[in-house]
Short mmCIF file of C-alpha atoms and ligand atoms in Angstrom, two decimals:
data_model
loop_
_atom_site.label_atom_id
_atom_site.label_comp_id
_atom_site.label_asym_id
_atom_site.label_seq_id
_atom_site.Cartn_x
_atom_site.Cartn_y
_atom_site.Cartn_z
CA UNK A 129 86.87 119.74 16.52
CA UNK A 130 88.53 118.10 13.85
CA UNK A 131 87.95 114.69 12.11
CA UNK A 132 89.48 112.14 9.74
CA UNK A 133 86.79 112.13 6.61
CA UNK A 134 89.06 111.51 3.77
CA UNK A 135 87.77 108.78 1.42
CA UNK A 136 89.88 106.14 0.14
CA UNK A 137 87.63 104.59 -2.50
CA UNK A 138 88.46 106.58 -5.55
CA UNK A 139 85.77 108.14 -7.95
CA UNK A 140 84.56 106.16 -10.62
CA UNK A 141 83.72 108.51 -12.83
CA UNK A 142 80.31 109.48 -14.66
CA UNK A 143 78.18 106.08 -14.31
CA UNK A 144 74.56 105.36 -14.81
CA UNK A 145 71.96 105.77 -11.93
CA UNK A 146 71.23 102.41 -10.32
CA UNK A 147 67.07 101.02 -10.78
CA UNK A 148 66.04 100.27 -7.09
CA UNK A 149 65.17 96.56 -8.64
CA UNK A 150 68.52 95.68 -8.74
CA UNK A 151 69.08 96.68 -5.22
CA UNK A 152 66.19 95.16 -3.73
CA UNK A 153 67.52 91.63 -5.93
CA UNK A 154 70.93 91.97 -4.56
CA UNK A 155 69.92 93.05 -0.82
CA UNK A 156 67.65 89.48 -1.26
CA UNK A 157 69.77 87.32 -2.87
CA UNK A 158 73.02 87.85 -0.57
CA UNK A 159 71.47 88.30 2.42
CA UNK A 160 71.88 92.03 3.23
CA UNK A 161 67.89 93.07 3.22
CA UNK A 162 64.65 90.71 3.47
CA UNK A 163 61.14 91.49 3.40
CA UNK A 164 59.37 91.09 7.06
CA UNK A 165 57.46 88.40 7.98
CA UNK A 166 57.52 87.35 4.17
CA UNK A 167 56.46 83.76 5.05
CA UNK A 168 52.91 85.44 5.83
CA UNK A 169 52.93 87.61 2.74
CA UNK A 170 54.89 90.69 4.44
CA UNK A 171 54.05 93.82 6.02
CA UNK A 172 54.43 97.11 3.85
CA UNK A 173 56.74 99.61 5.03
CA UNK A 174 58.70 96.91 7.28
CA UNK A 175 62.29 95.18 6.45
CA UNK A 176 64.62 92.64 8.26
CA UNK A 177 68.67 93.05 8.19
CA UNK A 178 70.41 89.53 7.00
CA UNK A 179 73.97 88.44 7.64
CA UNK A 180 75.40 90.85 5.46
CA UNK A 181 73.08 93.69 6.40
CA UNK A 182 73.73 93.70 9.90
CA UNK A 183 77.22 93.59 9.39
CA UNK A 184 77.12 96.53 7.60
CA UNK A 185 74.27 98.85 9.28
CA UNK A 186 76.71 97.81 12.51
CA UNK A 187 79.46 99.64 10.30
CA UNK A 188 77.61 102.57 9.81
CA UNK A 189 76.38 103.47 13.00
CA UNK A 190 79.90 103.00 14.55
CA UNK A 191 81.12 105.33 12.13
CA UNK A 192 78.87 107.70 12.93
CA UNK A 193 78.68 107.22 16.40
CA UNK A 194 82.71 107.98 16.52
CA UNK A 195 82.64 111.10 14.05
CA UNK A 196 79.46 112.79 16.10
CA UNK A 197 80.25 111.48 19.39
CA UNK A 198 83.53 109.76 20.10
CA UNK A 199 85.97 112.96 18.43
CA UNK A 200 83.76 116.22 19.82
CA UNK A 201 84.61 117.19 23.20
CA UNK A 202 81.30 119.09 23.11
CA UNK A 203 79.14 116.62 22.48
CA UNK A 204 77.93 112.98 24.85
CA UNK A 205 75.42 110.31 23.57
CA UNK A 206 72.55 108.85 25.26
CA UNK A 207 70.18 105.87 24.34
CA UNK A 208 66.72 106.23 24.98
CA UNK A 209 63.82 104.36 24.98
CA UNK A 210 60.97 104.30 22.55
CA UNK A 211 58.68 104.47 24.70
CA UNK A 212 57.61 107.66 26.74
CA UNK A 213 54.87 109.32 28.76
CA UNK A 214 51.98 110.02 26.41
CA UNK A 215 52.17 113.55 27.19
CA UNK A 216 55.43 114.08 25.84
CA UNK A 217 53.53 113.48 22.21
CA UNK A 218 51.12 116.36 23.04
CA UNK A 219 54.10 118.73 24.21
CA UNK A 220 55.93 117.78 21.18
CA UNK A 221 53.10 118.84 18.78
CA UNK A 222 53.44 115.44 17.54
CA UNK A 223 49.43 114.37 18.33
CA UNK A 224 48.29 117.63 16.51
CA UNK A 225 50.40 118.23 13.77
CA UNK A 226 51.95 115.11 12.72
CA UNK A 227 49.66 114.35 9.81
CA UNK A 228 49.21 113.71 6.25
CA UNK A 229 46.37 114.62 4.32
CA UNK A 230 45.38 112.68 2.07
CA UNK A 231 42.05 112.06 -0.63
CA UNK A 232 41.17 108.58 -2.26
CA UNK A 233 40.95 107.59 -5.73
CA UNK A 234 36.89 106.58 -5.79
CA UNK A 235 37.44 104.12 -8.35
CA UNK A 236 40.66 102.25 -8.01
CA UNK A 237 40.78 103.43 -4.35
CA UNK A 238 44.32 104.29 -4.60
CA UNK A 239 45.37 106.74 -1.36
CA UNK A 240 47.46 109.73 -2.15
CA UNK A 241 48.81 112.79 -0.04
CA UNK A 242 47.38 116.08 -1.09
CA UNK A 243 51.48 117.21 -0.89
CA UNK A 244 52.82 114.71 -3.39
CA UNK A 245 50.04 115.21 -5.77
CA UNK A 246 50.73 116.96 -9.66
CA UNK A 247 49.36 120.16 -9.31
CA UNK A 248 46.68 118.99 -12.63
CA UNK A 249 45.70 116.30 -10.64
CA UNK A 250 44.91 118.73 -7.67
CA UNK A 251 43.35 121.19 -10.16
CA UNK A 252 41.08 118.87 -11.90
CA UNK A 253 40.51 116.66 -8.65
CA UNK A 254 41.51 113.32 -10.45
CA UNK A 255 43.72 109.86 -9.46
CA UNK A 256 46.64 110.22 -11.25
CA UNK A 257 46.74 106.36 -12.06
CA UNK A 258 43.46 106.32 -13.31
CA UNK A 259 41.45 109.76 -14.00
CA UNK A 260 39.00 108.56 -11.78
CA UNK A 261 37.27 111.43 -9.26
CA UNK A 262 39.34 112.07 -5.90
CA UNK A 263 37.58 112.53 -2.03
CA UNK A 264 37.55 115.22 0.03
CA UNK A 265 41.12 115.31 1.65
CA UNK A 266 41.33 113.58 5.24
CA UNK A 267 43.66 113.77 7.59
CA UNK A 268 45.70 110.66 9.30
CA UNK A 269 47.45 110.97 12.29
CA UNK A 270 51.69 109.44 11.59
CA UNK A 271 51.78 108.37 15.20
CA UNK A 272 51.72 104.44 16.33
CA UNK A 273 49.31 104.06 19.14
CA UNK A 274 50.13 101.21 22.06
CA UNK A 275 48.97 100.66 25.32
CA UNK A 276 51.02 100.07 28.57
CA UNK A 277 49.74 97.90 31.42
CA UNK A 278 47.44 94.74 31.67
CA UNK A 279 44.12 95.97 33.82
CA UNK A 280 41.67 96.63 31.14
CA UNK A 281 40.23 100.25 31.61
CA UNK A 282 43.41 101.27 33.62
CA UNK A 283 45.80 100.86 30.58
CA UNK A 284 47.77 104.25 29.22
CA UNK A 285 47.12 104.92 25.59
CA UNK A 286 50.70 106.33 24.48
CA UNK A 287 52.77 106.10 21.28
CA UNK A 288 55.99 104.62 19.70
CA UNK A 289 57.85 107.47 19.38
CA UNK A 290 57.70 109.45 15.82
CA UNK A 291 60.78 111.02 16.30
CA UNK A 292 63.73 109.57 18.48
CA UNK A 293 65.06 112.94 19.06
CA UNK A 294 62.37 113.61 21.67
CA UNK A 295 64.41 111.11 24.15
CA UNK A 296 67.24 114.15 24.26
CA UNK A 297 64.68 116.71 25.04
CA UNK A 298 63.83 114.79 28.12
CA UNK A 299 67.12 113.49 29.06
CA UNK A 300 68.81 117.03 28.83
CA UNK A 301 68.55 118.42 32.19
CA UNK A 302 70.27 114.86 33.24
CA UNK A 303 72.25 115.11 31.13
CA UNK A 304 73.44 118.44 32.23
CA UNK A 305 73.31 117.89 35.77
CA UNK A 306 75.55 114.36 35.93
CA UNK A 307 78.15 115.95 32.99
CA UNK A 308 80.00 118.82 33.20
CA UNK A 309 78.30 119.94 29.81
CA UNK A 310 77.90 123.68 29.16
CA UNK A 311 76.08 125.21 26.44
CA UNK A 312 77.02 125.99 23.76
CA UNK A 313 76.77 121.42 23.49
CA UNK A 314 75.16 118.49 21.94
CA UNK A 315 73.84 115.26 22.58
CA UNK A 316 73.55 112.26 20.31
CA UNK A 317 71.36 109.57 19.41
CA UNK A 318 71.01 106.40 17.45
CA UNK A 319 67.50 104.74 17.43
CA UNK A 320 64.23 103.43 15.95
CA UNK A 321 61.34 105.52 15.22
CA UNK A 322 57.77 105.07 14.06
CA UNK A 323 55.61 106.07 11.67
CA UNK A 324 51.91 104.83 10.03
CA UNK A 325 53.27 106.01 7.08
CA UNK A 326 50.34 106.33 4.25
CA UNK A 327 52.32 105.85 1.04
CA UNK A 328 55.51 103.39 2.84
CA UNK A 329 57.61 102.58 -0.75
CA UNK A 330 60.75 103.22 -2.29
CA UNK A 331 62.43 99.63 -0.58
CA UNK A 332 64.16 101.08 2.57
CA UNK A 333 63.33 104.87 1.82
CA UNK A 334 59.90 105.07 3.47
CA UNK A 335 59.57 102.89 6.39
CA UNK A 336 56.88 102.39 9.04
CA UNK A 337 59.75 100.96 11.23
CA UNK A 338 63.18 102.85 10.64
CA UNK A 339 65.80 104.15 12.63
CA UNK A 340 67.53 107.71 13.13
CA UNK A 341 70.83 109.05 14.31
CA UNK A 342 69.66 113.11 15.66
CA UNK A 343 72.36 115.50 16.88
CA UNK A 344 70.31 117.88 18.90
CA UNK A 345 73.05 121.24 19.73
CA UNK A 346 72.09 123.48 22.46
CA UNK A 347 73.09 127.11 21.92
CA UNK A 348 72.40 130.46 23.28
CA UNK A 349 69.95 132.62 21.44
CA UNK A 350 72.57 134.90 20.12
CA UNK A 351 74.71 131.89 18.56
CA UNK A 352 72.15 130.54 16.61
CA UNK A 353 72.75 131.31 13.04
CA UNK A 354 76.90 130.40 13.82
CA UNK A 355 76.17 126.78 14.82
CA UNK A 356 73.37 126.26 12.68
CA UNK A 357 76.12 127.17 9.47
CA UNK A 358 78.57 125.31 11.28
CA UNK A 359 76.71 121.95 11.50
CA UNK A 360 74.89 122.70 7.89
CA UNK A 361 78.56 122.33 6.49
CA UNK A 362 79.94 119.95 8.54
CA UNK A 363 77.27 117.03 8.17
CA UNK A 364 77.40 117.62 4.49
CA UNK A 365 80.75 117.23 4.15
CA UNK A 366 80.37 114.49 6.18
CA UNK A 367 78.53 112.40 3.73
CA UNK A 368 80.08 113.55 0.57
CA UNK A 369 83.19 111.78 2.26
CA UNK A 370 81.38 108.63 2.35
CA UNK A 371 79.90 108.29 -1.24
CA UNK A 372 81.90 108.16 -4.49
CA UNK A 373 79.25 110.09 -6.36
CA UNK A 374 79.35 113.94 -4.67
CA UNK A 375 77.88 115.09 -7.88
CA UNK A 376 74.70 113.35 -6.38
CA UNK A 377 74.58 115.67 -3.20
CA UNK A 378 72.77 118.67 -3.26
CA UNK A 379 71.05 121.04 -0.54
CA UNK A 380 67.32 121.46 -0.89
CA UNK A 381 65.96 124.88 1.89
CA UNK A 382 62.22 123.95 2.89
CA UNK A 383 59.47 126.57 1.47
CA UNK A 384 57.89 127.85 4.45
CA UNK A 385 54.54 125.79 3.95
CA UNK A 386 56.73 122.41 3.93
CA UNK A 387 58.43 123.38 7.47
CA UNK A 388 57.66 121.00 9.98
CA UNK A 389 55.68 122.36 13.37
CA UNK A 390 58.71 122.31 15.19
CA UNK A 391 61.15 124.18 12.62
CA UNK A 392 61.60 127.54 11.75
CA UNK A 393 63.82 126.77 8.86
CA UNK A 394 65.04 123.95 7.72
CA UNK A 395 67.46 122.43 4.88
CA UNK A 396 67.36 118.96 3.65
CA UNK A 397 70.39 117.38 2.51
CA UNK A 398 69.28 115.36 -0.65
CA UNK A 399 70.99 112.35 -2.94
CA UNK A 400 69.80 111.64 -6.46
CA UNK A 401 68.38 108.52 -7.53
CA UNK A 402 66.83 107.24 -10.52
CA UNK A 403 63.92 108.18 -9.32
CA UNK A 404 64.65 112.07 -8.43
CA UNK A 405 66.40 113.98 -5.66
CA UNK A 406 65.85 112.24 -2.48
CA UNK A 407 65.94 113.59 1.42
CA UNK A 408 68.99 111.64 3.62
CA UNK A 409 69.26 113.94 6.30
CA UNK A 410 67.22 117.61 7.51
CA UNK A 411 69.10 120.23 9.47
CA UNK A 412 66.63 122.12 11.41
CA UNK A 413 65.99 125.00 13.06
CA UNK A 414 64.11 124.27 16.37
CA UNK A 415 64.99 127.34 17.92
CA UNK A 416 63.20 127.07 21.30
CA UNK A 417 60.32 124.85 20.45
CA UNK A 418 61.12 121.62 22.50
CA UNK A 419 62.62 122.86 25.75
CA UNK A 420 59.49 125.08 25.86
CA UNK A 421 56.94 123.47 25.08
CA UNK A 422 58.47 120.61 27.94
CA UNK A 423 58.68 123.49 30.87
CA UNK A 424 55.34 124.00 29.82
CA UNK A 425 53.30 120.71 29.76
CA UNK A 426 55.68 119.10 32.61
CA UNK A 427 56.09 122.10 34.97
CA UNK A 428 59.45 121.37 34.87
CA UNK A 429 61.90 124.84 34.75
CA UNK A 430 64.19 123.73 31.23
CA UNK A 431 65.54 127.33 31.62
CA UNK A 432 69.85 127.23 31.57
CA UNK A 433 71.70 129.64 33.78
CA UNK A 434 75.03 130.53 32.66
CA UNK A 435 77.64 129.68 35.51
CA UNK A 436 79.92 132.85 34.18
CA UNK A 437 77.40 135.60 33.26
CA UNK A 438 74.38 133.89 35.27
CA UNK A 439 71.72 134.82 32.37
CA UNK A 440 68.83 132.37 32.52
CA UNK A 441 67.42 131.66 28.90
CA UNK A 442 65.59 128.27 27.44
CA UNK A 443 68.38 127.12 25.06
CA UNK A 444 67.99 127.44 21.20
CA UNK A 445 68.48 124.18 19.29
CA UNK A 446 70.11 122.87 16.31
CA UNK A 447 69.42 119.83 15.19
CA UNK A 448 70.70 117.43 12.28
CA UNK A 449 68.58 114.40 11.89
CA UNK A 450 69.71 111.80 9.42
CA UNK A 451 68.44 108.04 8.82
CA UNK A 452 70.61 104.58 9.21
CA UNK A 453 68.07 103.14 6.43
CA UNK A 454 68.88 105.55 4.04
CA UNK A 455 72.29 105.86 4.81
CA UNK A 456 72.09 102.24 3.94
CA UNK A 457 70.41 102.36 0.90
CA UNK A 458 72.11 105.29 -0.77
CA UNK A 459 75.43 103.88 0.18
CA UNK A 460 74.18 100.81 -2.02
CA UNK A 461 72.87 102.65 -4.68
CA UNK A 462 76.32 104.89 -4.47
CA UNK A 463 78.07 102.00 -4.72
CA UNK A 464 76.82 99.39 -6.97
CA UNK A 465 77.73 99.05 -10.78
CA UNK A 466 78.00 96.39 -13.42
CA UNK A 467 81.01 96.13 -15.53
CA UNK A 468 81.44 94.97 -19.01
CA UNK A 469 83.57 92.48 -19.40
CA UNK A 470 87.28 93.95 -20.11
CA UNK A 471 90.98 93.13 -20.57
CA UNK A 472 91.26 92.83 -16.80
CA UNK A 473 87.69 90.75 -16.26
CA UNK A 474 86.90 88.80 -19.39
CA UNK A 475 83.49 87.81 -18.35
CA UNK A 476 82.28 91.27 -16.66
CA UNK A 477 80.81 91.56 -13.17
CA UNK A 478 78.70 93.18 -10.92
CA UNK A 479 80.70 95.35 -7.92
CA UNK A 480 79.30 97.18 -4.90
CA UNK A 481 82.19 99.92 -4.47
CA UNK A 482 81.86 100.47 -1.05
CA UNK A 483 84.09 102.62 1.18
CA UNK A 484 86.18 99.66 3.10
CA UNK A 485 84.81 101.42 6.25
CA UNK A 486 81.04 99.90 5.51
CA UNK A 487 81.82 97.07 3.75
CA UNK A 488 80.25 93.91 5.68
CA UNK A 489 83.41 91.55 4.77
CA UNK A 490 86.50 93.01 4.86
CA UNK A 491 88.68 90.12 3.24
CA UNK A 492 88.37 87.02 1.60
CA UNK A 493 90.63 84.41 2.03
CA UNK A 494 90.70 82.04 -0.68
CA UNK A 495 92.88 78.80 -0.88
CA UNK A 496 94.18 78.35 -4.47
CA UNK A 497 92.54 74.80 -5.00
CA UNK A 498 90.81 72.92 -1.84
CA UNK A 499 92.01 69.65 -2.51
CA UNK A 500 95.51 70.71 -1.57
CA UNK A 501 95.64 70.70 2.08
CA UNK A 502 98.43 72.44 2.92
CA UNK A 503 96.86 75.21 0.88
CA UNK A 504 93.71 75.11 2.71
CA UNK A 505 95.43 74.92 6.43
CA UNK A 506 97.49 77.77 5.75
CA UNK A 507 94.57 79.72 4.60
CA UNK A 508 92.42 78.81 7.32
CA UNK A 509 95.09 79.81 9.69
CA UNK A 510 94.78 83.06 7.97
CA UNK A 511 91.22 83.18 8.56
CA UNK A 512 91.69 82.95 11.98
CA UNK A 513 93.74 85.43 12.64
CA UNK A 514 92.27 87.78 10.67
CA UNK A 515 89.14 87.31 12.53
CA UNK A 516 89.93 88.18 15.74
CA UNK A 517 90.58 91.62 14.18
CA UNK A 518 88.11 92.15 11.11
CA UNK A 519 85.08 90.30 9.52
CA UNK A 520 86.60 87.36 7.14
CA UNK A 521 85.45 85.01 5.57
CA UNK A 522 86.44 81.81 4.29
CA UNK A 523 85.79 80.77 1.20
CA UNK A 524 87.24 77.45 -1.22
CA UNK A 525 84.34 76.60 -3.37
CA UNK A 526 84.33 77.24 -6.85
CA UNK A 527 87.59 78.69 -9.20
CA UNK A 528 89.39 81.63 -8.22
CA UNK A 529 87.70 84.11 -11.04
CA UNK A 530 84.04 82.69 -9.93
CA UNK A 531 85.15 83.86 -5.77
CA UNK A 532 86.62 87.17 -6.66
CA UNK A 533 82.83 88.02 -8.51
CA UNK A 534 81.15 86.72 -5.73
CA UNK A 535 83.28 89.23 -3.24
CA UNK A 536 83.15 92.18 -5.32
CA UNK A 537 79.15 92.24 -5.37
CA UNK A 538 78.95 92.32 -1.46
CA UNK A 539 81.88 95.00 -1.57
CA UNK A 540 84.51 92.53 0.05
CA UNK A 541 87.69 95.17 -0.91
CA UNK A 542 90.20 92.60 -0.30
CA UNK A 543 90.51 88.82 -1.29
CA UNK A 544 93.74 86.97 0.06
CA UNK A 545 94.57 84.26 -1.85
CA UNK A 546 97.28 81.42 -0.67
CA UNK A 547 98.95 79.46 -4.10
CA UNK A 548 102.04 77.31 -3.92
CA UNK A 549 103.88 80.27 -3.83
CA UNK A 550 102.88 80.46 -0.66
CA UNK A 551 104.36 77.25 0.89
CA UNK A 552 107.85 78.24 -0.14
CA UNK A 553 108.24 81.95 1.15
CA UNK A 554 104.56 82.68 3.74
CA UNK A 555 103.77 85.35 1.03
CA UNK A 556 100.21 85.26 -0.40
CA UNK A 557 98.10 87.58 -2.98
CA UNK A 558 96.23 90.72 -1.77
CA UNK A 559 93.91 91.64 -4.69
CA UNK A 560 92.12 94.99 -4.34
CA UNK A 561 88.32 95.18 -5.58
CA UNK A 562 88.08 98.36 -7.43
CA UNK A 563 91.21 97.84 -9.57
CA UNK A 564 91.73 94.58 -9.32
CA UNK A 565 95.35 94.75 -8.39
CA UNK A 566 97.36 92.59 -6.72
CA UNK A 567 100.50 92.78 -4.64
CA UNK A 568 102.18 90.40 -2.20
CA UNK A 569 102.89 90.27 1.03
CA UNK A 570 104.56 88.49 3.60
CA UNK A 571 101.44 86.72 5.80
CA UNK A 572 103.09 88.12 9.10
CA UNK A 573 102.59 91.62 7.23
CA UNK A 574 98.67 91.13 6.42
CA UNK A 575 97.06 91.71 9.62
CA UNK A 576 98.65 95.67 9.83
CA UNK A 577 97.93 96.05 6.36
CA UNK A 578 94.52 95.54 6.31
CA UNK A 579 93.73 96.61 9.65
CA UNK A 580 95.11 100.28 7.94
CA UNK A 581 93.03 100.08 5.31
CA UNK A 582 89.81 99.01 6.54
CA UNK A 583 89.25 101.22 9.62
CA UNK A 584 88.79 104.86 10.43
CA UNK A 585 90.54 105.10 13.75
N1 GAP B 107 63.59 114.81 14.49
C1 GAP B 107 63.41 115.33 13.17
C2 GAP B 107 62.84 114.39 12.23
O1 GAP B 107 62.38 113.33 12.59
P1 GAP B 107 62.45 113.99 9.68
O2 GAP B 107 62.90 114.82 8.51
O3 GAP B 107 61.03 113.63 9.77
O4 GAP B 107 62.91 114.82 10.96
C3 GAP B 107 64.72 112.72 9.84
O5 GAP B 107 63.32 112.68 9.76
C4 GAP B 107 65.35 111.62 8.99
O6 GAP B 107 64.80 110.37 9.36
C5 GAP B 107 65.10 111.75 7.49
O7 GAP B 107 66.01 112.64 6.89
C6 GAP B 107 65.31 110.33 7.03
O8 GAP B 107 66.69 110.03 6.88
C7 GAP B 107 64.77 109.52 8.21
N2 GAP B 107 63.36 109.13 7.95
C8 GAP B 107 62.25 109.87 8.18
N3 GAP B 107 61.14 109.18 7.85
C9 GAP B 107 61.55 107.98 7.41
C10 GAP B 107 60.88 106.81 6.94
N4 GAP B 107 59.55 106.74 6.89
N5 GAP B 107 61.63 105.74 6.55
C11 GAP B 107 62.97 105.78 6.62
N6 GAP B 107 63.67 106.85 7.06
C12 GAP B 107 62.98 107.94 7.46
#
């Protein structure tokens, strides 16, 4: 397997950690994240993707899709649904042991998990907003109940699914059977999962609505610890070549009483915010858990043969399970900064430096003045043939300095501008975001140029 996961967007160096506020203002302001159902006072825990949002989750995915998917001979993708047979959630341990414990503050009624408590607070049994005295710890069940069918007292109690990953557990023997997969292989997924989360928070970092990509790699027993170093390495690498702060990347192995009921060991990979080190993505090791645990409740065999040596063993599994949410918001936080104002910028600005591969706009084309209209004509022109290859946009209000700012805080990494220059040789400015640099180039030149630049393939 091999893969293109250079980075183009150079390093900018030591800069401050970014306060969520500002994100949340910018996702709100230009249209990349809004609260849910805000006109009735919102739902905690739930967001909406704007114009620029969608644009750019759409990036992400792709990107992810191709470098998981798309490039590894060994691995296929399937797209399940989120809804399943209710049983699946007792075979997946998920109606047991997915739970939070939690105690309530008795005076200000705050609800905290026993886990994310201060151990004085445990000690001394008291709210740590308030001092007041704590409850006994209760348990909540993570999993969203819903009912299928219309016939009262004939409707099936299942479950949004708390994981998407289970989808691949029950799609693998069809998988198997209508590819010509053998193990050792994988199988991908994108998709949304639920959770009643107790304490949602932290904008897009704790959702009750969010969505996961899972690679789920079946090996035999004995090839276990290879492939489970072998994808540890490999998805971290993958998203230190999509930030420009890889100082902010660490590894973070789960103590054995934080291991999920599926996972004999596990490893988060973790990026730091202002707030502290935060999980993106868990590599775990499921060993045999799922494909058991299925044979069992279904009484369906989940046992492999191999065609050469005809063993029969339940497959081991390795599975990296990231988030499109977070990869969203710590791309953001990655990426955003706010410049003083310089030789180069005398009035300062805000700029989201993200890779061009994520960026929702790709270029900006900009006529030099709009009451010229052989200025704007040529530039729409150039609009429209951009378009048919990238996202552009068009844009003649305000003066040139003002459009520029308003690019480089939604990331755009190239502005086109068309001047009089323009009419007399087809050649128009490319400026660049991060250094503001320009060059120019013939307009018959621009599409290949940019196309280069701003995709992965
Ligand atoms: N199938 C394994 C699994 O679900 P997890 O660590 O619970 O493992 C995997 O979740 C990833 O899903 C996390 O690393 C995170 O990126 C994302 N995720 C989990 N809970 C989330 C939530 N409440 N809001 C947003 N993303 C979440």
């Amino acid at each position: 397997m091999t893969q293109t996961e250079d980075k183009t967007t150079p390093s900018t160096g030591d800069t401050p950690l970014v306060p969520m506020e500002k994100i949340v203002s910018l996702s709100k302001r230009r249209g990349f994240v809004y609260p849910n159902s805000e006109i009735y006072g919102g739902v905690s825990g739930i967001y909406d993707f704007g114009p620029l949002g969608v644009e750019m989750r759409n990036n992400i995915r792709r990107y992810w899709w191709w470098s998981m998917v798309q490039i590894n001979d060994n691995v296929v993708g399937i797209e399940g649904n989120i809804i399943t047979h209710p049983r699946v959630w007792e075979a997946s341990g998920h109606v047991e042991n997915f739970v939070d414990r939690l105690v309530e503050c008795k005076n200000c009624k705050r609800r905290w998990r026993v886990d994310h408590l201060p151990e004085e607070n445990l000690e001394q049994n008291k709210c740590p907003a308030c001092g007041g005295e704590l409850t006994e710890p209760r348990t909540f069940n993570l999993m969203m109940e819903t009912y299928i069918g219309v016939v009262e007292g004939e409707r099936m109690k299942t479950y949004l699914r708390g994981e998407a990953s289970q989808n691949i557990y029950l799609d693998y023997d069809n998988v198997l059977k209508s590819s010509r997969m053998q193990i050792p292989f994988g199988i991908c997924q994108i998709g949304k999962a639920f959770r009643n989360e107790v304490t949602p928070g932290n904008f897009l970092f704790r959702q009750r609505e969010f969505e996961q990509w899972d690679l789920q790699f079946f090996v035999h027993p004995s090839e276990m610890q290879k492939w489970f170093d072998y994808w540890k390495a490999r998805r971290f690498e993958w998203y230190k070549g999509i930030i420009n702060h890889t100082d902010r990347l660490r590894f973070r192995a789960h103590g054995p009483d934080e291991l999920a009921h599926y996972a004999k060991q596990a490893f988060d990979i973790e990026y730091r915010t202002i707030l502290d080190w935060q999980e993106w993505e868990g590599i775990h090791w499921r060993q045999d858990w799922d494909l058991s645990r299925h044979s069992q409740f279904s009484g369906q065999d989940l046992s492999y043969t191999d065609p050469e040596t005809k063993e029969r063993y339940i497959p081991w599994i390795v599975e990296t399970s990231g988030g499109v949410d977070r990869t969203f918001l710590f791309l953001l936080l990655d990426a955003y900064e706010e410049e003083s104002p310089s030789d180069k910028d005398k009035e300062g600005r805000s700029v989201l430096r993200l890779h061009p591969w994520f960026a929702p706009v790709k270029v900006a084309v900009l006529p030099l003045q709009k009451n010229k209209e052989e200025l704007v004509t040529t530039a729409r022109d150039i609009h429209k043939r951009l378009q048919r290859l990238m996202v552009s946009q068009y844009d003649d209000v305000a003066n040139i300095g003002r459009r520029y700012r308003r690019q480089d805080e939604i990331g755009t990494p190239f502005c086109v501008t068309v001047d009089f220059q323009t009419l007399e040789d087809q050649t128009v400015t490319v400026r660049e975001r991060d250094g503001m640099t320009q060059i120019r180039l013939h307009m018959n030149e621009l599409p290949a140029y940019l196309v280069e630049k701003v995709t992965w393939m």
